[in-house]
Each structure stands twice: as structure tokens, then as C-alpha cells.
Coordinates of C-alpha atoms in Angstrom, one line a residue:
M1 CA 80.2 102.7 92.4
C2 CA 83.1 105.1 93.9
G3 CA 83.8 107.6 96.1
D4 CA 81.5 108.7 98.9
E5 CA 78.6 106.1 97.2
A6 CA 81.2 103.2 97.6
A7 CA 82.6 103.9 101.0
A8 CA 78.7 104.0 102.4
A9 CA 78.6 100.4 100.9
R10 CA 81.9 98.9 101.7
T11 CA 80.5 96.0 103.7
M12 CA 79.0 94.6 100.5
L13 CA 81.3 95.5 97.8
Q14 CA 84.4 93.9 96.9
I15 CA 87.0 97.5 96.8
S16 CA 89.4 98.0 94.3
Y17 CA 91.7 100.5 93.8
P18 CA 93.0 102.1 90.4
M19 CA 96.6 102.9 91.5
E20 CA 99.1 100.6 93.3
N21 CA 102.2 102.1 94.7
G22 CA 101.4 105.5 93.3
I23 CA 101.0 104.4 89.9
V24 CA 98.1 104.7 88.5
K25 CA 97.1 100.6 87.0
K26 CA 93.3 100.6 86.2
W27 CA 92.7 103.5 84.0
D28 CA 88.6 102.7 83.3
D29 CA 88.3 102.5 86.8
M30 CA 90.7 105.8 87.3
Q31 CA 88.6 107.4 84.5
H32 CA 85.1 106.6 86.5
L33 CA 87.2 108.3 89.4
W34 CA 87.5 111.5 87.3
D35 CA 83.8 111.6 86.0
Y36 CA 82.9 111.5 89.9
T37 CA 85.3 113.9 90.8
F38 CA 84.4 116.6 88.0
S39 CA 80.6 116.0 87.8
E40 CA 79.6 115.0 91.0
K41 CA 81.9 116.6 93.7
L42 CA 83.6 120.0 91.8
K43 CA 80.2 120.0 89.7
V44 CA 82.6 121.8 86.9
D45 CA 82.2 121.8 83.0
T46 CA 85.5 120.7 82.0
Q47 CA 85.5 122.4 78.5
G48 CA 88.1 124.8 77.9
R49 CA 89.0 124.5 81.3
K50 CA 93.0 124.4 82.8
I51 CA 93.9 121.9 85.0
L52 CA 97.0 121.2 87.1
L53 CA 97.8 117.5 87.6
T54 CA 100.4 116.2 89.8
E55 CA 102.2 112.8 89.4
P56 CA 104.9 111.1 91.8
P57 CA 108.7 110.9 90.9
M58 CA 109.4 108.2 88.6
N59 CA 105.9 108.0 87.2
P60 CA 106.1 105.9 83.6
L61 CA 106.2 108.4 80.9
K62 CA 103.6 106.2 79.3
N63 CA 101.4 107.0 82.3
R64 CA 101.7 110.8 81.8
E65 CA 101.1 110.7 78.6
Q66 CA 97.8 109.0 79.0
M67 CA 96.7 110.8 81.6
C68 CA 97.0 114.0 79.4
E69 CA 95.0 112.3 76.5
V70 CA 92.7 111.5 79.0
M71 CA 92.0 115.3 80.4
F72 CA 92.0 116.6 76.8
D73 CA 89.9 114.2 74.8
R74 CA 87.6 112.7 77.4
Y75 CA 87.0 116.3 79.2
G76 CA 88.1 119.0 76.9
F77 CA 90.3 120.4 79.1
G78 CA 91.9 123.5 77.2
G79 CA 95.3 123.6 78.9
V80 CA 97.3 120.9 80.9
Y81 CA 100.3 120.9 83.2
V82 CA 101.7 118.1 85.1
A83 CA 104.1 119.1 88.2
I84 CA 106.0 116.4 90.5
Q85 CA 104.3 115.9 93.9
A86 CA 107.7 117.0 95.9
V87 CA 108.3 120.1 94.5
L88 CA 104.6 121.2 95.3
A89 CA 105.3 119.9 99.0
L90 CA 107.9 122.3 98.9
Y91 CA 106.5 124.7 97.4
A92 CA 103.5 124.8 100.2
Q93 CA 106.4 125.2 102.8
G94 CA 107.8 128.3 101.0
L95 CA 110.9 126.3 99.7
S96 CA 113.0 125.5 96.7
S97 CA 115.1 123.1 97.9
G98 CA 115.1 120.7 100.2
V99 CA 113.9 116.7 100.7
V100 CA 110.7 116.1 100.5
V101 CA 109.2 112.5 102.5
D102 CA 106.0 112.3 100.4
S103 CA 104.1 109.2 102.4
G104 CA 100.4 108.6 101.3
D105 CA 98.4 105.5 101.1
G106 CA 100.2 103.5 98.6
V107 CA 103.9 104.4 98.0
T108 CA 106.4 106.3 99.8
H109 CA 109.3 108.8 98.0
I110 CA 112.0 110.6 99.2
V111 CA 113.0 112.9 96.9
P112 CA 115.6 115.5 97.0
V113 CA 115.1 118.8 95.0
Y114 CA 117.5 121.5 94.6
E115 CA 116.2 125.0 93.1
S116 CA 112.6 123.2 92.2
V117 CA 114.8 120.4 90.1
V118 CA 114.2 116.9 91.2
L119 CA 117.3 114.8 91.4
N120 CA 116.0 111.9 89.8
H121 CA 119.6 110.3 90.0
L122 CA 118.7 109.9 93.7
T123 CA 114.5 109.6 94.3
K124 CA 114.1 106.7 96.4
R125 CA 110.7 104.6 96.7
L126 CA 109.7 102.7 99.7
D127 CA 106.2 100.6 98.4
V128 CA 105.3 100.8 102.0
A129 CA 102.8 103.4 103.5
G130 CA 99.4 104.0 104.5
R131 CA 97.2 100.8 103.2
D132 CA 100.5 98.7 104.7
V133 CA 100.2 100.3 108.5
T134 CA 96.3 99.4 108.0
R135 CA 96.9 95.7 106.7
N136 CA 99.3 95.1 109.5
L137 CA 97.0 96.7 112.2
I138 CA 94.2 94.8 110.9
K139 CA 96.8 91.7 111.1
L140 CA 97.7 92.6 115.0
L141 CA 93.3 93.0 116.0
L142 CA 93.0 89.7 114.5
R143 CA 95.8 88.4 116.5
R144 CA 94.3 89.8 119.4
G145 CA 90.9 87.6 118.9
Y146 CA 89.3 90.3 117.1
A147 CA 87.0 89.3 113.8
L148 CA 87.8 91.8 111.5
N149 CA 87.0 91.3 107.6
R150 CA 90.6 92.4 105.7
T151 CA 87.7 93.9 102.8
A152 CA 85.1 95.1 104.5
D153 CA 86.1 96.4 107.4
F154 CA 88.8 98.1 106.1
E155 CA 87.5 101.4 106.1
T156 CA 87.0 101.3 109.7
V157 CA 90.7 99.8 110.7
R158 CA 91.6 102.6 108.6
Q159 CA 90.1 105.2 110.9
I160 CA 90.9 103.5 113.9
K161 CA 94.9 103.8 112.7
E162 CA 93.8 107.8 112.3
K163 CA 93.0 107.9 115.4
L164 CA 95.0 105.8 117.6
C165 CA 98.5 105.1 116.0
Y166 CA 101.6 106.8 116.7
V167 CA 105.2 106.0 115.9
S168 CA 107.1 105.4 118.9
Y169 CA 109.9 107.1 120.0
D170 CA 111.3 104.2 122.1
L171 CA 110.3 101.0 121.1
E172 CA 111.3 99.4 124.8
L173 CA 110.0 101.4 126.9
D174 CA 106.5 101.5 125.1
K175 CA 106.7 97.7 124.8
H176 CA 106.9 97.8 128.9
L177 CA 104.2 99.8 129.0
S178 CA 102.1 97.7 127.4
E179 CA 103.3 94.7 128.7
D180 CA 103.1 96.2 132.3
T181 CA 100.3 98.7 132.8
T182 CA 97.5 99.8 130.7
V183 CA 98.2 103.4 130.1
L184 CA 98.4 102.6 126.0
V185 CA 95.0 101.0 126.0
E186 CA 92.0 103.0 124.5
D187 CA 88.8 101.3 123.7
Y188 CA 87.4 102.4 120.1
T189 CA 83.2 101.9 119.0
L190 CA 83.6 100.1 115.8
P191 CA 80.0 100.9 113.3
D192 CA 78.2 98.2 114.9
G193 CA 78.2 99.1 118.4
R194 CA 80.9 96.7 119.5
V195 CA 84.1 98.1 121.6
I196 CA 87.3 96.7 121.0
R197 CA 90.5 97.6 123.2
V198 CA 94.0 98.9 120.8
G199 CA 97.1 98.9 123.2
S200 CA 100.1 97.7 121.6
E201 CA 98.7 97.6 118.4
R202 CA 98.7 101.6 118.4
F203 CA 102.6 101.8 117.9
E204 CA 103.2 98.1 116.4
A205 CA 101.3 98.8 112.9
P206 CA 103.1 102.3 112.1
E207 CA 106.4 100.5 113.1
C208 CA 106.2 98.5 109.5
L209 CA 107.3 102.1 108.6
F210 CA 110.7 101.9 109.8
Q211 CA 110.8 98.0 109.7
P212 CA 109.3 97.0 106.7
H213 CA 110.5 93.6 107.1
L214 CA 107.1 93.4 109.6
V215 CA 105.2 93.7 106.1
D216 CA 107.6 91.0 104.1
S217 CA 109.1 94.1 102.4
E218 CA 113.0 93.7 102.3
S219 CA 113.3 97.6 102.0
P220 CA 115.5 99.5 104.7
G221 CA 112.9 101.8 106.5
L222 CA 112.6 105.5 106.4
G223 CA 115.4 106.5 108.9
E224 CA 117.8 104.3 106.5
F225 CA 116.5 105.4 103.5
L226 CA 116.7 108.9 103.9
F227 CA 119.6 109.2 105.7
N228 CA 121.7 107.0 102.6
T229 CA 119.6 109.3 100.2
I230 CA 120.7 112.6 101.3
Q231 CA 124.6 110.9 102.1
S232 CA 124.6 109.5 98.3
A233 CA 124.2 113.6 97.3
D234 CA 126.9 116.0 96.4
V235 CA 128.9 117.0 99.2
D236 CA 128.6 120.4 99.3
I237 CA 124.5 120.2 99.5
R238 CA 124.1 117.7 102.0
A239 CA 123.8 120.0 104.7
S240 CA 121.6 121.7 103.4
L241 CA 119.4 119.0 102.7
F242 CA 119.6 117.5 106.5
K243 CA 118.3 121.2 107.1
A244 CA 115.5 121.0 105.2
I245 CA 113.4 117.4 105.0
V246 CA 109.7 118.2 104.8
L247 CA 107.1 116.2 105.7
S248 CA 104.3 115.7 103.2
G249 CA 100.9 113.1 102.6
G250 CA 98.5 111.6 105.4
S251 CA 100.9 108.5 106.5
S252 CA 103.5 111.2 107.7
M253 CA 100.7 112.7 110.3
Y254 CA 101.3 109.9 113.2
P255 CA 102.6 111.7 116.3
G256 CA 106.0 110.6 117.1
L257 CA 107.1 110.3 113.4
P258 CA 109.0 113.7 113.2
S259 CA 111.1 112.9 116.4
R260 CA 111.8 109.3 115.8
L261 CA 113.3 109.9 112.3
E262 CA 115.5 113.0 113.7
K263 CA 116.7 110.2 116.8
E264 CA 117.0 107.8 113.7
L265 CA 119.2 110.3 111.7
K266 CA 121.1 111.5 114.4
Q267 CA 122.1 107.7 115.6
L268 CA 123.0 106.6 112.0
W269 CA 125.4 110.0 112.0
L270 CA 127.0 109.2 114.9
T271 CA 127.8 105.4 113.5
R272 CA 128.8 106.0 110.2
A273 CA 130.1 109.6 109.8
L274 CA 131.6 110.0 113.5
Q275 CA 132.5 106.3 114.0
G276 CA 130.3 106.1 117.6
N277 CA 132.2 109.6 118.9
P278 CA 129.1 111.4 120.3
E279 CA 131.1 114.7 121.0
R280 CA 131.0 116.1 117.7
L281 CA 126.9 115.1 117.2
S282 CA 125.8 118.4 118.8
K283 CA 127.4 119.9 115.2
F284 CA 125.1 117.6 112.9
K285 CA 122.3 119.8 112.4
V286 CA 118.8 118.2 111.3
R287 CA 115.6 120.0 110.6
I288 CA 112.4 118.3 109.8
E289 CA 108.9 120.5 109.2
D290 CA 106.1 118.7 110.2
P291 CA 103.0 121.7 109.6
P292 CA 100.0 120.4 110.7
R293 CA 98.4 120.9 107.3
R294 CA 100.7 118.5 105.6
R295 CA 97.9 115.8 104.8
H296 CA 97.7 118.3 101.9
M297 CA 100.4 119.6 101.0
V298 CA 100.5 119.1 97.6
F299 CA 97.2 120.2 97.0
L300 CA 98.2 123.3 98.8
G301 CA 101.6 123.8 96.6
G302 CA 99.6 123.2 93.6
A303 CA 96.9 125.9 93.9
V304 CA 99.8 128.3 94.8
L305 CA 101.6 127.6 91.3
A306 CA 98.3 127.5 89.5
N307 CA 97.8 130.6 90.9
I308 CA 100.7 132.3 89.9
M309 CA 100.5 130.5 86.5
A310 CA 96.9 131.6 85.6
D311 CA 97.8 134.1 83.3
K312 CA 101.4 132.5 82.0
E313 CA 99.7 130.6 78.5
S314 CA 102.9 129.9 77.6
M315 CA 103.8 127.8 80.5
W316 CA 100.7 125.5 79.5
V317 CA 100.1 122.4 76.8
T318 CA 97.8 124.0 75.0
K319 CA 94.9 121.5 73.3
A320 CA 95.9 123.1 70.3
E321 CA 99.8 122.1 71.0
W322 CA 98.6 118.5 71.5
D323 CA 96.7 118.4 68.4
E324 CA 99.3 119.2 66.8
Q325 CA 102.5 117.8 68.1
G326 CA 100.5 114.8 70.0
P327 CA 102.2 113.8 73.5
R328 CA 106.1 114.4 72.2
V329 CA 104.9 118.0 73.2
L330 CA 105.0 117.4 76.5
E331 CA 108.9 117.8 77.0
K332 CA 107.7 121.7 77.0
L333 CA 107.1 120.8 80.7
G334 CA 110.8 120.4 81.7
P335 CA 112.7 117.3 83.2
R336 CA 110.8 115.1 85.2

């Protein structure tokens, strides 16, 4: 059972995920999901069609090979192309160079791209993302006294998160507001009719993206991770990367996240590059692109690319090539 059917019966089920931190781990479950997608949702005959697949940066080569094998052998696709998610996000924004901050359900990636080529040696992975924010919100609500089941109520809490949570621009101010006033308190009606009140949890839950230690991760936070990544690039492209930061994925949708990220980058530049001298800070230019459609940026970029490639047969890996050469034909897709 998967998809909408599983979501509807989630209170009676033990939910599992085929992917962990953006990487497919349970291939049988993943195939069930693909079966459901092609037959139930899209209702397409896959025989002989072409498919553009996406993968995260640093996806193990074995995973890419297995994904293509399933598409050719199980579903009978006639052509396959595999694109890096971050590059597609840039295409959707009309860019070929920049830094993509792609934060989804299981993983956050910071991916510098220069002229459509991923700078793999600079790519960073942060294993804190949407699912961690949801778990953190469950923990915070339990602490407040609400009896929520970590499995059965996971989807409900995810919906609370998407409706009420935001990233704090000024933590101290928001803490004072939550302790001394009720301006941050919002009511939320649960599926069973109960009403819960959510206050400081609204900004405390997603704070783990900027302070991963809150969810027992030793990684630097999102702002520091991004700053360090750009500062590790060649000095002649750093300025252009700071001016083309593109947010992508569902976990980049929190209100306040772009401005908090910009604030942290400027603070890090002030303390590390300017040694605390604020007079030159005005010359430091940061541009964070946060299009409203960024939840679906990878899909939109994929649609653009697939449309361009539709009649360019040489760009696709064909079934005949796969049958003849096996996985090594994937080298045709270029550097990963």
C-alpha cells in the first residue's frame, strides 16, 4: 500500500520510506511507488517512451545504474536521461551558474554549479531537512502536553508544520514575544476535532536547520554550511556565487528563511572576512532567489530540459544501447 491510499489509512499503518536522506535504500518499495505512479496516477503506457529522471548530488553510481535498469527492464522505457536536481533548479530560474540550496524531506544539499556543471568537490550534504523539522515539532508538542503518536500523527504534524511554522529572523525577540505575549499563538484543529495551541514551537521546530545540534546532528547550520561552501570555491567565482543563491525544495518554503539566511551570511562575512569592521559590509552583495514555485523547481527545470531534448535522440540513453553496453553506457550522460 502506498501513496494516497496509505496516507488515508496512516493511523492504522506502520509507515516506511523507500528513501533515506535523498538516497533510495529500499528498492522493492521504490518499485511499488513507481508502479503506483505510472499506472494509478499518470495512467501511462511506459513501453517505448522516454523518461527524464532526477538524482541528488553524490548519488552512488550503483543507485543510478539500478534506477536505469528498472526503467528499461521493468517498465520498458525506450530512452532514459538522468539529471542532477540542482542543475534543473537553476534551469527553472533561467540560470546556468549559481549555488542551489535544495532542501527536501530527507536531505539538504548545497550545490555550486558553474556553466551547468556541478562542482562536485564543493558539494555539501546536510542530513537535516523536512522530516527532522517534523520530528522536532512532534517532540516540542509532546513537551507541551499534547499526546501525539510519532508514527500515526506524523502526517498531521507535517501539515501543522507547513501551515504554521516559520524561521525566526531574531530568535531573542521571538522568545520574548512567546514568553510575554500571545501574539505568536495559533490554534490548529486536529482531524479528530481537538484544538491545539501552537506558540513558540512555530519557530523552534525549523530552527534545527540553522542549529542542527537541536536534533542531535554535529553538522554546521545552513548559513555556515553555505558560507563555507562558497568560500571554498575559486576566488574569481565567489562573488558571482554569492549573487546567485537559489532556494529549492519544500523545506525552503518557510517564511523568514531567505532573510535569515542572508542575515547569517552577512554576519559571517563581517566576522570572518572583514574582522568585524562594518564599514565595508555594504560592498558585500548577496542575492537569494526564493521564487514562490520553489517547492517544484526541480520538476519545472526537468520539464524545460525534457522539452528541449524531446527530439534530440543522441542525448538519451536508449534501450538498444543499454542492452548492448550495459551500465557503462551511462558515461554518455557526462560528468556527475
